[in-house]
Amino acid sequence: MKRELDEFLSHLRHERNVSPHTLSAYRSDLEQFAEFLRERNRHVRDADNTLLRAYLVRLHERRQKKSTVSRKLAAVRSFLQYAVKRRWRADNPARLLAGPKQDRPVPSFLSEPETAAFMDLPRGDDFLGLRDRAFLELLYATGMRVGELTALNLEDIGFSERLVRVRGKGRKERLVPFGRKAEESLKVYLKARAEMGRVKIGEKAVFLSRLGTRLTARSVERAVDKYLRRSAIRRKISPHSLRHSFASHLLGRGADLRVIQELLGHESLATTQKYTHLDLRQLLETYRKSHPRS
C-alpha cells in the first residue's frame, strides 16, 4: 500500500493544498491503517465493510478517544474515495460507515471581567511584553486561531480601516475587523519591532521571537500559560479560550450567529454553535425582557 499512500499524500499536498499539520495527521492515520491491513495480509483493494468494522473495534480496544477514531475513519474514507477515483478498487465501503457519536464539551472561556484583567497581565515596555500584549489583544479582538495569528504578515494588517486579512483552514482568506485596544497595542509593538536589531532582512512576520524569527504557536501557548499562572484564574485556559470568549461575548451582546460564523471562518453554522455559550443568568434575563408574558 506504500505506493498508493504516497500518491494520495502527494495529491493532498499539491492539489488540495492541505496544511503541513493536516498532511502529517493523514500520514500517521493511514500508516496505522496500512499496518492493520498488513497484519491480516490484506491490500487496500480488499478492504470491505467487515474489515473496516474490525479496524474500528481495534481502535476502541486501544481506548482511542471518540474524536481520534472519527479522524482516523475520515482519513481512511478519503483515501478509499481516492482509490475509487484512481480505479484501484470499485467502491468505497467507508462512505456509509458511521463513526462514534461525539461528545461536545463546551470549550473553556473567560468572562468579560476576566478577559479585561487577562489582557492587562503583560507589563513593561520591553519587546516581549509589548509583543505579548499585542497578540493577546489581537486574538481576543478577532477570534482568530493561534496558527492564523502566527501566519500573519505585515501587509495583512490594515490600520486605515482596522481590518486584518486572515488565512484560515484550506488557505481560505477572510477579513476580520479589530478594535481600538488592539490597534493601540499593535502600533506600539510594531514600533518596537522596527527598532529590534535582530530582525532578518525581508522578514514579513508580524509577531517575532526574541531572535527575530517568526513566532511559533507553541511560543504563544507558553506565554498564555505564563500569564495564567500570574492570574487569579484557577482553571485551564488556552489561547483557543480567547477565540471562544470572543464568540461568547459577541453572542451575549446580541450579535447574529451567522456573523460570528463569518468572523470565525467556519464552514458550518453547527461548528460555530459549539463555541457559543450563554449562562442561565443571561438566558433568564433575555427571556424576561423579551417574552410578552414573562
PDB file of C-alpha atoms in Angstrom:
ATOM      1  CA  MET A   1       0.000   0.000   0.000  1.00  0.00           C
ATOM      2  CA  LYS A   2       3.045   2.277   0.233  1.00  0.00           C
ATOM      3  CA  ARG A   3       2.921   3.387  -3.399  1.00  0.00           C
ATOM      4  CA  GLU A   4      -0.797   4.170  -3.233  1.00  0.00           C
ATOM      5  CA  LEU A   5      -0.388   6.001   0.074  1.00  0.00           C
ATOM      6  CA  ASP A   6       2.494   8.129  -1.213  1.00  0.00           C
ATOM      7  CA  GLU A   7       0.464   9.079  -4.280  1.00  0.00           C
ATOM      8  CA  PHE A   8      -2.542  10.042  -2.148  1.00  0.00           C
ATOM      9  CA  LEU A   9      -0.421  12.194   0.182  1.00  0.00           C
ATOM     10  CA  SER A  10       1.126  13.895  -2.830  1.00  0.00           C
ATOM     11  CA  HIS A  11      -2.403  14.598  -4.083  1.00  0.00           C
ATOM     12  CA  LEU A  12      -3.307  16.177  -0.734  1.00  0.00           C
ATOM     13  CA  ARG A  13      -0.175  18.314  -0.702  1.00  0.00           C
ATOM     14  CA  HIS A  14      -0.163  19.575  -4.284  1.00  0.00           C
ATOM     15  CA  GLU A  15      -3.783  19.503  -5.426  1.00  0.00           C
ATOM     16  CA  ARG A  16      -5.822  20.012  -2.266  1.00  0.00           C
ATOM     17  CA  ASN A  17      -3.267  22.306  -0.577  1.00  0.00           C
ATOM     18  CA  VAL A  18      -3.786  20.853   2.890  1.00  0.00           C
ATOM     19  CA  SER A  19      -1.697  22.271   5.722  1.00  0.00           C
ATOM     20  CA  PRO A  20       1.501  20.509   6.870  1.00  0.00           C
ATOM     21  CA  HIS A  21      -0.249  19.649  10.155  1.00  0.00           C
ATOM     22  CA  THR A  22      -3.195  18.027   8.332  1.00  0.00           C
ATOM     23  CA  LEU A  23      -0.856  16.189   5.990  1.00  0.00           C
ATOM     24  CA  SER A  24       1.102  14.786   8.932  1.00  0.00           C
ATOM     25  CA  ALA A  25      -2.124  13.603  10.588  1.00  0.00           C
ATOM     26  CA  TYR A  26      -3.264  11.871   7.373  1.00  0.00           C
ATOM     27  CA  ARG A  27       0.101  10.159   7.028  1.00  0.00           C
ATOM     28  CA  SER A  28       0.096   8.888  10.620  1.00  0.00           C
ATOM     29  CA  ASP A  29      -3.509   7.677  10.497  1.00  0.00           C
ATOM     30  CA  LEU A  30      -3.166   5.920   7.152  1.00  0.00           C
ATOM     31  CA  GLU A  31       0.150   4.283   8.065  1.00  0.00           C
ATOM     32  CA  GLN A  32      -1.644   2.820  11.095  1.00  0.00           C
ATOM     33  CA  PHE A  33      -4.419   1.540   8.815  1.00  0.00           C
ATOM     34  CA  ALA A  34      -1.821   0.091   6.419  1.00  0.00           C
ATOM     35  CA  GLU A  35      -0.184  -1.756   9.333  1.00  0.00           C
ATOM     36  CA  PHE A  36      -3.599  -3.186  10.261  1.00  0.00           C
ATOM     37  CA  LEU A  37      -4.024  -4.469   6.687  1.00  0.00           C
ATOM     38  CA  ARG A  38      -0.527  -5.986   6.647  1.00  0.00           C
ATOM     39  CA  GLU A  39      -1.236  -7.912   9.838  1.00  0.00           C
ATOM     40  CA  ARG A  40      -4.114  -9.584   8.002  1.00  0.00           C
ATOM     41  CA  ASN A  41      -2.263  -9.982   4.695  1.00  0.00           C
ATOM     42  CA  ARG A  42      -4.816  -7.729   3.004  1.00  0.00           C
ATOM     43  CA  HIS A  43      -4.449  -4.957   0.433  1.00  0.00           C
ATOM     44  CA  VAL A  44      -6.360  -1.701   0.095  1.00  0.00           C
ATOM     45  CA  ARG A  45      -8.412  -3.261  -2.711  1.00  0.00           C
ATOM     46  CA  ASP A  46      -9.518  -5.995  -0.278  1.00  0.00           C
ATOM     47  CA  ALA A  47     -10.821  -3.642   2.423  1.00  0.00           C
ATOM     48  CA  ASP A  48     -14.539  -4.264   2.882  1.00  0.00           C
ATOM     49  CA  ASN A  49     -17.153  -3.236   5.424  1.00  0.00           C
ATOM     50  CA  THR A  50     -16.316  -6.161   7.728  1.00  0.00           C
ATOM     51  CA  LEU A  51     -12.608  -5.348   7.727  1.00  0.00           C
ATOM     52  CA  LEU A  52     -13.265  -1.669   8.396  1.00  0.00           C
ATOM     53  CA  ARG A  53     -15.510  -2.526  11.340  1.00  0.00           C
ATOM     54  CA  ALA A  54     -12.747  -4.751  12.700  1.00  0.00           C
ATOM     55  CA  TYR A  55     -10.397  -1.769  12.425  1.00  0.00           C
ATOM     56  CA  LEU A  56     -12.804   0.399  14.428  1.00  0.00           C
ATOM     57  CA  VAL A  57     -13.001  -2.348  17.072  1.00  0.00           C
ATOM     58  CA  ARG A  58      -9.185  -2.338  17.245  1.00  0.00           C
ATOM     59  CA  LEU A  59      -9.168   1.413  17.857  1.00  0.00           C
ATOM     60  CA  HIS A  60     -11.835   1.030  20.552  1.00  0.00           C
ATOM     61  CA  GLU A  61      -9.840  -1.717  22.267  1.00  0.00           C
ATOM     62  CA  ARG A  62      -6.860   0.603  22.374  1.00  0.00           C
ATOM     63  CA  ARG A  63      -9.052   3.162  24.162  1.00  0.00           C
ATOM     64  CA  GLN A  64      -8.723   5.806  21.480  1.00  0.00           C
ATOM     65  CA  LYS A  65     -10.804   8.950  22.024  1.00  0.00           C
ATOM     66  CA  LYS A  66     -14.006   9.247  20.005  1.00  0.00           C
ATOM     67  CA  SER A  67     -12.636  12.294  18.217  1.00  0.00           C
ATOM     68  CA  THR A  68      -9.470  10.356  17.310  1.00  0.00           C
ATOM     69  CA  VAL A  69     -11.471   7.400  15.970  1.00  0.00           C
ATOM     70  CA  SER A  70     -13.604   9.758  13.869  1.00  0.00           C
ATOM     71  CA  ARG A  71     -10.488  11.456  12.470  1.00  0.00           C
ATOM     72  CA  LYS A  72      -8.874   8.136  11.571  1.00  0.00           C
ATOM     73  CA  LEU A  73     -12.072   6.923   9.911  1.00  0.00           C
ATOM     74  CA  ALA A  74     -12.283  10.167   7.940  1.00  0.00           C
ATOM     75  CA  ALA A  75      -8.709   9.661   6.719  1.00  0.00           C
ATOM     76  CA  VAL A  76      -9.499   6.090   5.598  1.00  0.00           C
ATOM     77  CA  ARG A  77     -12.716   7.291   3.929  1.00  0.00           C
ATOM     78  CA  SER A  78     -10.853   9.961   1.951  1.00  0.00           C
ATOM     79  CA  PHE A  79      -8.120   7.521   0.946  1.00  0.00           C
ATOM     80  CA  LEU A  80     -10.595   4.882  -0.256  1.00  0.00           C
ATOM     81  CA  GLN A  81     -12.520   7.523  -2.197  1.00  0.00           C
ATOM     82  CA  TYR A  82      -9.262   8.450  -3.922  1.00  0.00           C
ATOM     83  CA  ALA A  83      -8.667   4.747  -4.593  1.00  0.00           C
ATOM     84  CA  VAL A  84     -12.050   4.586  -6.361  1.00  0.00           C
ATOM     85  CA  LYS A  85     -11.144   7.661  -8.412  1.00  0.00           C
ATOM     86  CA  ARG A  86      -7.827   6.037  -9.428  1.00  0.00           C
ATOM     87  CA  ARG A  87      -9.666   2.758 -10.141  1.00  0.00           C
ATOM     88  CA  TRP A  88      -7.648   0.788  -7.621  1.00  0.00           C
ATOM     89  CA  ARG A  89     -10.967  -0.508  -6.356  1.00  0.00           C
ATOM     90  CA  ALA A  90     -14.627  -0.317  -7.399  1.00  0.00           C
ATOM     91  CA  ASP A  91     -16.289   1.156  -4.312  1.00  0.00           C
ATOM     92  CA  ASN A  92     -15.741   2.944  -1.010  1.00  0.00           C
ATOM     93  CA  PRO A  93     -17.117   0.820   1.856  1.00  0.00           C
ATOM     94  CA  ALA A  94     -16.227   3.531   4.384  1.00  0.00           C
ATOM     95  CA  ARG A  95     -18.591   6.027   2.769  1.00  0.00           C
ATOM     96  CA  LEU A  96     -21.624   4.842   4.747  1.00  0.00           C
ATOM     97  CA  LEU A  97     -19.744   3.658   7.839  1.00  0.00           C
ATOM     98  CA  ALA A  98     -20.657   5.852  10.814  1.00  0.00           C
ATOM     99  CA  GLY A  99     -18.074   6.880  13.374  1.00  0.00           C
ATOM    100  CA  PRO A 100     -18.707   7.098  17.117  1.00  0.00           C
ATOM    101  CA  LYS A 101     -21.140   9.722  18.361  1.00  0.00           C
ATOM    102  CA  GLN A 102     -19.081  12.639  19.565  1.00  0.00           C
ATOM    103  CA  ASP A 103     -19.149  14.238  22.975  1.00  0.00           C
ATOM    104  CA  ARG A 104     -19.462  18.002  22.625  1.00  0.00           C
ATOM    105  CA  PRO A 105     -17.837  19.616  25.656  1.00  0.00           C
ATOM    106  CA  VAL A 106     -18.118  23.369  25.913  1.00  0.00           C
ATOM    107  CA  PRO A 107     -14.633  24.878  25.431  1.00  0.00           C
ATOM    108  CA  SER A 108     -13.207  26.917  28.286  1.00  0.00           C
ATOM    109  CA  PHE A 109     -13.771  30.653  28.085  1.00  0.00           C
ATOM    110  CA  LEU A 110     -13.284  33.824  30.125  1.00  0.00           C
ATOM    111  CA  SER A 111     -15.934  36.188  31.403  1.00  0.00           C
ATOM    112  CA  GLU A 112     -15.675  39.801  30.244  1.00  0.00           C
ATOM    113  CA  PRO A 113     -14.078  40.985  33.536  1.00  0.00           C
ATOM    114  CA  GLU A 114     -11.634  38.033  33.466  1.00  0.00           C
ATOM    115  CA  THR A 115     -10.717  38.862  29.868  1.00  0.00           C
ATOM    116  CA  ALA A 116     -10.078  42.518  30.696  1.00  0.00           C
ATOM    117  CA  ALA A 117      -7.826  41.511  33.617  1.00  0.00           C
ATOM    118  CA  PHE A 118      -6.008  38.918  31.495  1.00  0.00           C
ATOM    119  CA  MET A 119      -5.276  41.482  28.751  1.00  0.00           C
ATOM    120  CA  ASP A 120      -3.531  43.673  31.353  1.00  0.00           C
ATOM    121  CA  LEU A 121      -1.115  40.970  32.546  1.00  0.00           C
ATOM    122  CA  PRO A 122       1.747  41.643  30.078  1.00  0.00           C
ATOM    123  CA  ARG A 123       3.573  44.536  31.759  1.00  0.00           C
ATOM    124  CA  GLY A 124       6.572  46.665  30.939  1.00  0.00           C
ATOM    125  CA  ASP A 125       7.929  48.367  27.853  1.00  0.00           C
ATOM    126  CA  ASP A 126      10.335  45.615  26.799  1.00  0.00           C
ATOM    127  CA  PHE A 127       9.921  43.924  23.404  1.00  0.00           C
ATOM    128  CA  LEU A 128       8.409  40.677  24.741  1.00  0.00           C
ATOM    129  CA  GLY A 129       5.898  42.419  26.983  1.00  0.00           C
ATOM    130  CA  LEU A 130       4.723  44.693  24.155  1.00  0.00           C
ATOM    131  CA  ARG A 131       4.545  41.737  21.761  1.00  0.00           C
ATOM    132  CA  ASP A 132       2.556  39.553  24.159  1.00  0.00           C
ATOM    133  CA  ARG A 133       0.078  42.305  24.913  1.00  0.00           C
ATOM    134  CA  ALA A 134      -0.387  42.928  21.185  1.00  0.00           C
ATOM    135  CA  PHE A 135      -1.037  39.307  20.248  1.00  0.00           C
ATOM    136  CA  LEU A 136      -3.376  38.731  23.210  1.00  0.00           C
ATOM    137  CA  GLU A 137      -5.390  41.814  22.252  1.00  0.00           C
ATOM    138  CA  LEU A 138      -5.495  40.708  18.607  1.00  0.00           C
ATOM    139  CA  LEU A 139      -6.518  37.130  19.460  1.00  0.00           C
ATOM    140  CA  TYR A 140      -9.428  38.394  21.530  1.00  0.00           C
ATOM    141  CA  ALA A 141     -10.340  41.208  19.097  1.00  0.00           C
ATOM    142  CA  THR A 142     -10.603  38.902  16.081  1.00  0.00           C
ATOM    143  CA  GLY A 143     -11.249  35.387  17.392  1.00  0.00           C
ATOM    144  CA  MET A 144      -8.564  34.036  15.070  1.00  0.00           C
ATOM    145  CA  ARG A 145      -6.808  30.721  15.672  1.00  0.00           C
ATOM    146  CA  VAL A 146      -3.244  30.675  17.001  1.00  0.00           C
ATOM    147  CA  GLY A 147      -1.953  29.244  13.714  1.00  0.00           C
ATOM    148  CA  GLU A 148      -3.645  32.092  11.864  1.00  0.00           C
ATOM    149  CA  LEU A 149      -2.061  34.611  14.231  1.00  0.00           C
ATOM    150  CA  THR A 150       1.479  33.300  13.769  1.00  0.00           C
ATOM    151  CA  ALA A 151       0.990  33.199   9.974  1.00  0.00           C
ATOM    152  CA  LEU A 152       0.205  36.929   9.788  1.00  0.00           C
ATOM    153  CA  ASN A 153       2.475  39.088   7.650  1.00  0.00           C
ATOM    154  CA  LEU A 154       2.930  42.858   7.906  1.00  0.00           C
ATOM    155  CA  GLU A 155       0.881  43.528   4.763  1.00  0.00           C
ATOM    156  CA  ASP A 156      -2.082  41.674   6.316  1.00  0.00           C
ATOM    157  CA  ILE A 157      -2.681  44.463   8.854  1.00  0.00           C
ATOM    158  CA  GLY A 158      -4.772  47.390   7.589  1.00  0.00           C
ATOM    159  CA  PHE A 159      -4.826  50.225  10.126  1.00  0.00           C
ATOM    160  CA  SER A 160      -6.838  52.657   7.980  1.00  0.00           C
ATOM    161  CA  GLU A 161      -9.990  50.516   8.271  1.00  0.00           C
ATOM    162  CA  ARG A 162      -8.799  48.378  11.201  1.00  0.00           C
ATOM    163  CA  LEU A 163      -9.033  45.133   9.240  1.00  0.00           C
ATOM    164  CA  VAL A 164      -6.770  42.090   9.288  1.00  0.00           C
ATOM    165  CA  ARG A 165      -6.537  39.543   6.488  1.00  0.00           C
ATOM    166  CA  VAL A 166      -6.620  36.062   7.992  1.00  0.00           C
ATOM    167  CA  ARG A 167      -5.646  32.870   6.171  1.00  0.00           C
ATOM    168  CA  GLY A 168      -7.769  30.086   7.573  1.00  0.00           C
ATOM    169  CA  LYS A 169      -8.076  26.365   7.018  1.00  0.00           C
ATOM    170  CA  GLY A 170      -7.672  25.297   3.404  1.00  0.00           C
ATOM    171  CA  ARG A 171      -5.893  28.628   2.782  1.00  0.00           C
ATOM    172  CA  LYS A 172      -9.226  30.432   2.654  1.00  0.00           C
ATOM    173  CA  GLU A 173      -8.902  34.135   3.376  1.00  0.00           C
ATOM    174  CA  ARG A 174     -11.270  36.350   5.338  1.00  0.00           C
ATOM    175  CA  LEU A 175     -11.191  39.957   6.514  1.00  0.00           C
ATOM    176  CA  VAL A 176     -11.806  40.487  10.224  1.00  0.00           C
ATOM    177  CA  PRO A 177     -12.138  43.868  11.980  1.00  0.00           C
ATOM    178  CA  PHE A 178     -10.280  44.702  15.181  1.00  0.00           C
ATOM    179  CA  GLY A 179     -10.914  47.404  17.778  1.00  0.00           C
ATOM    180  CA  ARG A 180      -9.046  50.401  19.155  1.00  0.00           C
ATOM    181  CA  LYS A 181      -7.417  48.496  22.025  1.00  0.00           C
ATOM    182  CA  ALA A 182      -5.860  46.003  19.608  1.00  0.00           C
ATOM    183  CA  GLU A 183      -4.882  48.864  17.268  1.00  0.00           C
ATOM    184  CA  GLU A 184      -3.092  50.744  20.048  1.00  0.00           C
ATOM    185  CA  SER A 185      -1.216  47.662  21.259  1.00  0.00           C
ATOM    186  CA  LEU A 186      -0.245  46.683  17.708  1.00  0.00           C
ATOM    187  CA  LYS A 187       1.136  50.120  16.841  1.00  0.00           C
ATOM    188  CA  VAL A 188       3.257  50.249  19.992  1.00  0.00           C
ATOM    189  CA  TYR A 189       4.546  46.721  19.373  1.00  0.00           C
ATOM    190  CA  LEU A 190       5.300  47.323  15.666  1.00  0.00           C
ATOM    191  CA  LYS A 191       7.372  50.380  16.613  1.00  0.00           C
ATOM    192  CA  ALA A 192       9.407  48.160  18.966  1.00  0.00           C
ATOM    193  CA  ARG A 193       9.620  45.515  16.218  1.00  0.00           C
ATOM    194  CA  ALA A 194      11.048  48.073  13.773  1.00  0.00           C
ATOM    195  CA  GLU A 195      13.682  49.072  16.322  1.00  0.00           C
ATOM    196  CA  MET A 196      14.654  45.476  17.091  1.00  0.00           C
ATOM    197  CA  GLY A 197      18.175  44.866  15.823  1.00  0.00           C
ATOM    198  CA  ARG A 198      17.849  41.113  15.246  1.00  0.00           C
ATOM    199  CA  VAL A 199      15.131  41.118  12.575  1.00  0.00           C
ATOM    200  CA  LYS A 200      16.335  39.438   9.403  1.00  0.00           C
ATOM    201  CA  ILE A 201      16.131  41.472   6.189  1.00  0.00           C
ATOM    202  CA  GLY A 202      12.885  40.660   4.398  1.00  0.00           C
ATOM    203  CA  GLU A 203      11.205  39.073   7.430  1.00  0.00           C
ATOM    204  CA  LYS A 204       7.464  39.641   6.892  1.00  0.00           C
ATOM    205  CA  ALA A 205       6.034  38.033  10.025  1.00  0.00           C
ATOM    206  CA  VAL A 206       4.084  40.355  12.292  1.00  0.00           C
ATOM    207  CA  PHE A 207       4.954  38.556  15.508  1.00  0.00           C
ATOM    208  CA  LEU A 208       8.576  37.657  16.153  1.00  0.00           C
ATOM    209  CA  SER A 209      10.536  35.657  18.686  1.00  0.00           C
ATOM    210  CA  ARG A 210      13.307  37.226  20.749  1.00  0.00           C
ATOM    211  CA  LEU A 211      15.694  36.025  17.999  1.00  0.00           C
ATOM    212  CA  GLY A 212      13.867  37.942  15.273  1.00  0.00           C
ATOM    213  CA  THR A 213      12.249  34.907  13.628  1.00  0.00           C
ATOM    214  CA  ARG A 214       8.558  34.162  13.113  1.00  0.00           C
ATOM    215  CA  LEU A 215       6.794  33.345  16.379  1.00  0.00           C
ATOM    216  CA  THR A 216       5.538  29.761  16.726  1.00  0.00           C
ATOM    217  CA  ALA A 217       2.171  28.554  18.009  1.00  0.00           C
ATOM    218  CA  ARG A 218       3.960  26.755  20.848  1.00  0.00           C
ATOM    219  CA  SER A 219       5.543  30.027  21.991  1.00  0.00           C
ATOM    220  CA  VAL A 220       2.106  31.650  22.111  1.00  0.00           C
ATOM    221  CA  GLU A 221       0.813  28.737  24.223  1.00  0.00           C
ATOM    222  CA  ARG A 222       3.753  29.072  26.627  1.00  0.00           C
ATOM    223  CA  ALA A 223       3.117  32.793  27.005  1.00  0.00           C
ATOM    224  CA  VAL A 224      -0.570  32.206  27.796  1.00  0.00           C
ATOM    225  CA  ASP A 225       0.415  29.589  30.387  1.00  0.00           C
ATOM    226  CA  LYS A 226       2.847  32.073  31.953  1.00  0.00           C
ATOM    227  CA  TYR A 227       0.202  34.760  32.318  1.00  0.00           C
ATOM    228  CA  LEU A 228      -2.346  32.243  33.548  1.00  0.00           C
ATOM    229  CA  ARG A 229      -0.039  31.409  36.464  1.00  0.00           C
ATOM    230  CA  ARG A 230       0.096  35.120  37.327  1.00  0.00           C
ATOM    231  CA  SER A 231      -3.692  35.485  37.255  1.00  0.00           C
ATOM    232  CA  ALA A 232      -6.421  34.594  39.734  1.00  0.00           C
ATOM    233  CA  ILE A 233      -7.930  32.133  37.231  1.00  0.00           C
ATOM    234  CA  ARG A 234      -7.710  28.576  38.538  1.00  0.00           C
ATOM    235  CA  ARG A 235      -8.971  26.599  35.564  1.00  0.00           C
ATOM    236  CA  LYS A 236      -7.292  25.504  32.352  1.00  0.00           C
ATOM    237  CA  ILE A 237      -7.153  28.290  29.789  1.00  0.00           C
ATOM    238  CA  SER A 238      -5.516  28.110  26.363  1.00  0.00           C
ATOM    239  CA  PRO A 239      -5.100  30.576  23.501  1.00  0.00           C
ATOM    240  CA  HIS A 240      -8.178  28.942  21.956  1.00  0.00           C
ATOM    241  CA  SER A 241     -10.146  30.075  25.028  1.00  0.00           C
ATOM    242  CA  LEU A 242      -9.783  33.650  23.749  1.00  0.00           C
ATOM    243  CA  ARG A 243     -11.408  32.555  20.483  1.00  0.00           C
ATOM    244  CA  HIS A 244     -14.315  31.056  22.392  1.00  0.00           C
ATOM    245  CA  SER A 245     -14.541  34.130  24.634  1.00  0.00           C
ATOM    246  CA  PHE A 246     -14.690  36.337  21.523  1.00  0.00           C
ATOM    247  CA  ALA A 247     -17.660  34.354  20.159  1.00  0.00           C
ATOM    248  CA  SER A 248     -19.443  34.079  23.503  1.00  0.00           C
ATOM    249  CA  HIS A 249     -19.157  37.785  24.300  1.00  0.00           C
ATOM    250  CA  LEU A 250     -20.395  38.814  20.851  1.00  0.00           C
ATOM    251  CA  LEU A 251     -23.357  36.470  21.146  1.00  0.00           C
ATOM    252  CA  GLY A 252     -24.124  37.665  24.659  1.00  0.00           C
ATOM    253  CA  ARG A 253     -24.260  41.255  23.392  1.00  0.00           C
ATOM    254  CA  GLY A 254     -26.701  40.388  20.615  1.00  0.00           C
ATOM    255  CA  ALA A 255     -24.511  39.569  17.594  1.00  0.00           C
ATOM    256  CA  ASP A 256     -26.073  37.335  14.960  1.00  0.00           C
ATOM    257  CA  LEU A 257     -24.756  33.775  14.963  1.00  0.00           C
ATOM    258  CA  ARG A 258     -24.101  33.875  11.217  1.00  0.00           C
ATOM    259  CA  VAL A 259     -21.984  36.997  11.593  1.00  0.00           C
ATOM    260  CA  ILE A 260     -19.929  35.194  14.243  1.00  0.00           C
ATOM    261  CA  GLN A 261     -19.640  32.219  11.880  1.00  0.00           C
ATOM    262  CA  GLU A 262     -18.174  34.503   9.199  1.00  0.00           C
ATOM    263  CA  LEU A 263     -15.739  36.141  11.615  1.00  0.00           C
ATOM    264  CA  LEU A 264     -14.502  32.774  12.900  1.00  0.00           C
ATOM    265  CA  GLY A 265     -14.163  31.354   9.391  1.00  0.00           C
ATOM    266  CA  HIS A 266     -16.391  28.333   9.981  1.00  0.00           C
ATOM    267  CA  GLU A 267     -17.795  26.381   7.033  1.00  0.00           C
ATOM    268  CA  SER A 268     -20.784  25.179   9.044  1.00  0.00           C
ATOM    269  CA  LEU A 269     -23.056  27.047  11.434  1.00  0.00           C
ATOM    270  CA  ALA A 270     -23.148  23.898  13.594  1.00  0.00           C
ATOM    271  CA  THR A 271     -19.430  24.357  14.258  1.00  0.00           C
ATOM    272  CA  THR A 272     -19.990  27.920  15.410  1.00  0.00           C
ATOM    273  CA  GLN A 273     -22.666  26.815  17.861  1.00  0.00           C
ATOM    274  CA  LYS A 274     -20.042  24.785  19.730  1.00  0.00           C
ATOM    275  CA  TYR A 275     -18.170  27.995  20.534  1.00  0.00           C
ATOM    276  CA  THR A 276     -21.173  29.894  21.828  1.00  0.00           C
ATOM    277  CA  HIS A 277     -22.317  29.833  25.402  1.00  0.00           C
ATOM    278  CA  LEU A 278     -24.991  31.651  27.333  1.00  0.00           C
ATOM    279  CA  ASP A 279     -25.240  31.039  31.056  1.00  0.00           C
ATOM    280  CA  LEU A 280     -28.562  30.654  32.867  1.00  0.00           C
ATOM    281  CA  ARG A 281     -28.490  34.241  34.130  1.00  0.00           C
ATOM    282  CA  GLN A 282     -28.240  35.591  30.577  1.00  0.00           C
ATOM    283  CA  LEU A 283     -30.987  33.267  29.358  1.00  0.00           C
ATOM    284  CA  LEU A 284     -33.350  34.313  32.145  1.00  0.00           C
ATOM    285  CA  GLU A 285     -32.552  37.996  31.638  1.00  0.00           C
ATOM    286  CA  THR A 286     -33.211  37.773  27.898  1.00  0.00           C
ATOM    287  CA  TYR A 287     -36.435  35.825  28.462  1.00  0.00           C
ATOM    288  CA  ARG A 288     -37.788  38.348  30.998  1.00  0.00           C
ATOM    289  CA  LYS A 289     -37.000  41.278  28.719  1.00  0.00           C
ATOM    290  CA  SER A 290     -38.341  39.678  25.551  1.00  0.00           C
ATOM    291  CA  HIS A 291     -41.330  37.458  26.340  1.00  0.00           C
ATOM    292  CA  PRO A 292     -44.642  39.377  26.423  1.00  0.00           C
ATOM    293  CA  ARG A 293     -45.961  37.354  29.376  1.00  0.00           C
ATOM    294  CA  SER A 294     -42.757  36.909  31.334  1.00  0.00           C
TER     295      SER A 294
END
